[in-house]
PDB file of C-alpha atoms in Angstrom:
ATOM      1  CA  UNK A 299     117.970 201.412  72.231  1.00 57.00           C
ATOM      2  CA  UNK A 300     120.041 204.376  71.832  1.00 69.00           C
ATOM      3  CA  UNK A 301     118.328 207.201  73.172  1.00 76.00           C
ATOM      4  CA  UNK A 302     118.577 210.706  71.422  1.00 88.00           C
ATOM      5  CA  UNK A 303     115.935 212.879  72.575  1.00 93.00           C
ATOM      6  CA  UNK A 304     115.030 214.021  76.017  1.00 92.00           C
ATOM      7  CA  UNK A 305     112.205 215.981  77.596  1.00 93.00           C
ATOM      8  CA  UNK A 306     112.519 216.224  81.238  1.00 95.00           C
ATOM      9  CA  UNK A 307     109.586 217.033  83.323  1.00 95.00           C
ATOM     10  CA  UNK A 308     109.537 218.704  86.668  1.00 95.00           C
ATOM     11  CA  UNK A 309     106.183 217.515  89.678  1.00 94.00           C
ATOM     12  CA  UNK A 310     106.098 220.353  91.752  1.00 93.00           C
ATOM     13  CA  UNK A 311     103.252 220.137  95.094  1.00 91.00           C
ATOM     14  CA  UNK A 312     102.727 218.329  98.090  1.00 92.00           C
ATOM     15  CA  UNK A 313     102.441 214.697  97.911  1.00 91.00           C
ATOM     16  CA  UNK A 314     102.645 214.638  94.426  1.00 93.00           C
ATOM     17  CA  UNK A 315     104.833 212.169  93.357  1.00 93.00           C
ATOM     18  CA  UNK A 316     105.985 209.750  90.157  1.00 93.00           C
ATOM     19  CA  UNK A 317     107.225 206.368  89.525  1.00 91.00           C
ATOM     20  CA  UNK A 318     108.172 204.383  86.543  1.00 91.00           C
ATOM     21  CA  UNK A 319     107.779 200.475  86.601  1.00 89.00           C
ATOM     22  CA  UNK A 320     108.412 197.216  84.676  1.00 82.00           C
ATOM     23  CA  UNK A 321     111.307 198.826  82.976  1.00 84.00           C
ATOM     24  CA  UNK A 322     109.981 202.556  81.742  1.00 80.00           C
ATOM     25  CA  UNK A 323     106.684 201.033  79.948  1.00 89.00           C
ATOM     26  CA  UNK A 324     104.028 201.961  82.786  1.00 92.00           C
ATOM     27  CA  UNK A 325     103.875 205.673  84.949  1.00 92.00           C
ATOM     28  CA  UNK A 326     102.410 206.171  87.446  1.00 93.00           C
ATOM     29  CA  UNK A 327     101.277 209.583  89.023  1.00 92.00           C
ATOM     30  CA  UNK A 328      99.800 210.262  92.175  1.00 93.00           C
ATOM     31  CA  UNK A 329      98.706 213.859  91.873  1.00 91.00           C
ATOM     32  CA  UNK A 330      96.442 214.838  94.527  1.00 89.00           C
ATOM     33  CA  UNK A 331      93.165 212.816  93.080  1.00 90.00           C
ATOM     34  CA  UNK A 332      91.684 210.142  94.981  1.00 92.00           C
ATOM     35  CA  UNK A 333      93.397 207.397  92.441  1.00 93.00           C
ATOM     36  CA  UNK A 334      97.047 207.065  90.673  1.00 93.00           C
ATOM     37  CA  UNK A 335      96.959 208.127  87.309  1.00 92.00           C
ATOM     38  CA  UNK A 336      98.503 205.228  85.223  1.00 93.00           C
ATOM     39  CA  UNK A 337     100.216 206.032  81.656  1.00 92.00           C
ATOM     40  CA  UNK A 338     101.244 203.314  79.791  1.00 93.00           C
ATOM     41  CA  UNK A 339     104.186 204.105  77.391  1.00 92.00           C
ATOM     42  CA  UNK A 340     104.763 204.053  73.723  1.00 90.00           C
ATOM     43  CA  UNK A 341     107.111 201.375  72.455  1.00 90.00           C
ATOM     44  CA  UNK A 342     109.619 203.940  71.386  1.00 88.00           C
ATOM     45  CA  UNK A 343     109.276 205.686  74.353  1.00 91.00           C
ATOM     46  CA  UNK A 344     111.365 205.114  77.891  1.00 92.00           C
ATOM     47  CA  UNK A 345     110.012 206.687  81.388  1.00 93.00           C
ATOM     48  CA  UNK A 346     112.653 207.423  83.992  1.00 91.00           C
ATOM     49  CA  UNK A 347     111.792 208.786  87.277  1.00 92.00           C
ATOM     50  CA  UNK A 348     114.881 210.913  89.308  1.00 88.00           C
ATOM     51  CA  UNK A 349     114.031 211.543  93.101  1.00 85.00           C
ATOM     52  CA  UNK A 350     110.304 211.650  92.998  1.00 87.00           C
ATOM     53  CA  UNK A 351     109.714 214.647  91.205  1.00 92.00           C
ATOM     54  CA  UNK A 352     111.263 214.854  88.117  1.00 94.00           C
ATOM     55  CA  UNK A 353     110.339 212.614  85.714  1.00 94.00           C
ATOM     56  CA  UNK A 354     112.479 211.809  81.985  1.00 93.00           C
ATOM     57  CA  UNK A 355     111.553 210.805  78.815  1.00 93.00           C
ATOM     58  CA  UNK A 356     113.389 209.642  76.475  1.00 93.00           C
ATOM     59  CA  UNK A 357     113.445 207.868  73.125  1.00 93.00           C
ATOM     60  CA  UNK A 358     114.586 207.885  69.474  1.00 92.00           C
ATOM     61  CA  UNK A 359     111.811 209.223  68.187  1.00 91.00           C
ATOM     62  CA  UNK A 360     111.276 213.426  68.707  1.00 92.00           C
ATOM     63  CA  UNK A 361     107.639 213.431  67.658  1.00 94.00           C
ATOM     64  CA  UNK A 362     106.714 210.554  70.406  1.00 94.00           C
ATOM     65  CA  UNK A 363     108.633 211.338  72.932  1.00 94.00           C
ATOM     66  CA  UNK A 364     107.474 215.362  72.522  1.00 94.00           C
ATOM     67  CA  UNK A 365     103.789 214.092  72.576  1.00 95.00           C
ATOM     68  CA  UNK A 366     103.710 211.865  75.521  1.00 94.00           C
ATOM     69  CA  UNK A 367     105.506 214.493  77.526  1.00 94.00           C
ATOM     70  CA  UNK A 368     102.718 216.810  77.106  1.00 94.00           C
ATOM     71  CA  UNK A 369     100.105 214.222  77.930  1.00 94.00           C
ATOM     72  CA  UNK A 370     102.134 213.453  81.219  1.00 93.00           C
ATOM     73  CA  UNK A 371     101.975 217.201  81.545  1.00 94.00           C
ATOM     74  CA  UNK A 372      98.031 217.508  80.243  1.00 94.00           C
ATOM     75  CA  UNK A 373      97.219 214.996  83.509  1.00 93.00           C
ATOM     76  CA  UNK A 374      98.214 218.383  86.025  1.00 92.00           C
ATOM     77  CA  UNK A 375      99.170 221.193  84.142  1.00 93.00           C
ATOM     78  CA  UNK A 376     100.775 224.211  86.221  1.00 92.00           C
ATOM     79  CA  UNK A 377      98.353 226.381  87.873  1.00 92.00           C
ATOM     80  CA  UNK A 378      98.755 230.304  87.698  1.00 92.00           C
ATOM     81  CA  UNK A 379      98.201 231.099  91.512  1.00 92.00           C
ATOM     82  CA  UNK A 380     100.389 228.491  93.554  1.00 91.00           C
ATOM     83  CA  UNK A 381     102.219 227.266  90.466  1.00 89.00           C
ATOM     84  CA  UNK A 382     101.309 223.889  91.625  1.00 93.00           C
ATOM     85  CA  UNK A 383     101.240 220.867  88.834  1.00 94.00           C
ATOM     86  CA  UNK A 384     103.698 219.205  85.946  1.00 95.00           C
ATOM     87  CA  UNK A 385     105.748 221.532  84.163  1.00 94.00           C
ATOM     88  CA  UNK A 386     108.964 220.935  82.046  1.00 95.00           C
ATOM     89  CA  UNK A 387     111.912 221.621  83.511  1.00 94.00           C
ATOM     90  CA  UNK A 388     112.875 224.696  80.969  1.00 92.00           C
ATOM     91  CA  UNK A 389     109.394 226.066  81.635  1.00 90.00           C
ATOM     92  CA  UNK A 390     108.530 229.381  83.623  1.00 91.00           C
ATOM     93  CA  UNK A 391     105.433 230.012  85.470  1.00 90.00           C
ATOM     94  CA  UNK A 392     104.235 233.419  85.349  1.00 91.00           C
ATOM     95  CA  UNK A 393     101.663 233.815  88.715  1.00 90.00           C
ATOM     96  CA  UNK A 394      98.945 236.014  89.053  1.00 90.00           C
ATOM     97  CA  UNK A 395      98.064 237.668  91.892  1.00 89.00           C
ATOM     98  CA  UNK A 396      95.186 236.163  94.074  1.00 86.00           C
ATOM     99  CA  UNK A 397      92.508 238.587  95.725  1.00 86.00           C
ATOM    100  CA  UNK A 398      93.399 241.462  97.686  1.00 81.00           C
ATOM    101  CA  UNK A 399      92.037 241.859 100.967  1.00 71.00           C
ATOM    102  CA  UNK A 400      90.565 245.306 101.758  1.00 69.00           C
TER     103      UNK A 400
END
C-alpha cells in the first residue's frame, strides 16, 4: 500500500502514552483513565507510533485517514489551561489564564 496522506498527531501529558499493534490495525491509548482506550483501524488506514508520543496516520485515502485522526484526537482533546491532551502536530494551543490569587 502506497501511502499518500499523512496526519501526524502529537500526546502531550504525563503518562500518557500510545502504541500501535498487529501491524497498524489496533491503537491503543493510555490517557490518564482507569482503562486503555482501544481504536481499531480502518482498512485503508495504517497507525504508526514514533517514541511514545507522537502517533502517524497514514493511508491512501484523505477523507479516512483525516477522520480517524480526529477521533484519535476526540478520545483527549487539548485542554485550554495546562494544554494537556492529543493535538496535531501543526496545531497551536492558545491557554487561558487560570484564577488569580488575591
Amino acid at each position: 500500500m502506497e501511502a499518500k496522506f499523512f496526519k501526524f498527531l502529537k500526546i502531550v501529558g504525563v503518562g500518557y502514552k500510545a502504541r500501535a499493534e498487529s501491524q497498524g490495525r489496533l491503537l491503543y491509548l493510555k490517557l490518564g483513565y482507569s482503562h486503555e482506550v482501544e481504536l481499531t483501524v480502518h482498512p485503508a488506514v495504517r497507525v504508526f507510533c514514533f517514541k511514545n508520543n507522537v502517533v502517524c496516520c497514514t493511508g491512501i485515502d484523505k477523507q479516512r485517514v483525516h477522520q480517524f485522526a480526529a477521533a484519535v484526537r476526540s478520545c483527549k482533546p487539548p485542554e485550554v489551561y495546562k494544554g494537556k491532551g492529543i493535538m496535531y502536530i501543526d496545531e497551536v494551543i492558545k491557554k487561558k489564564q487560570g484564577k488569580k490569587s488575591k
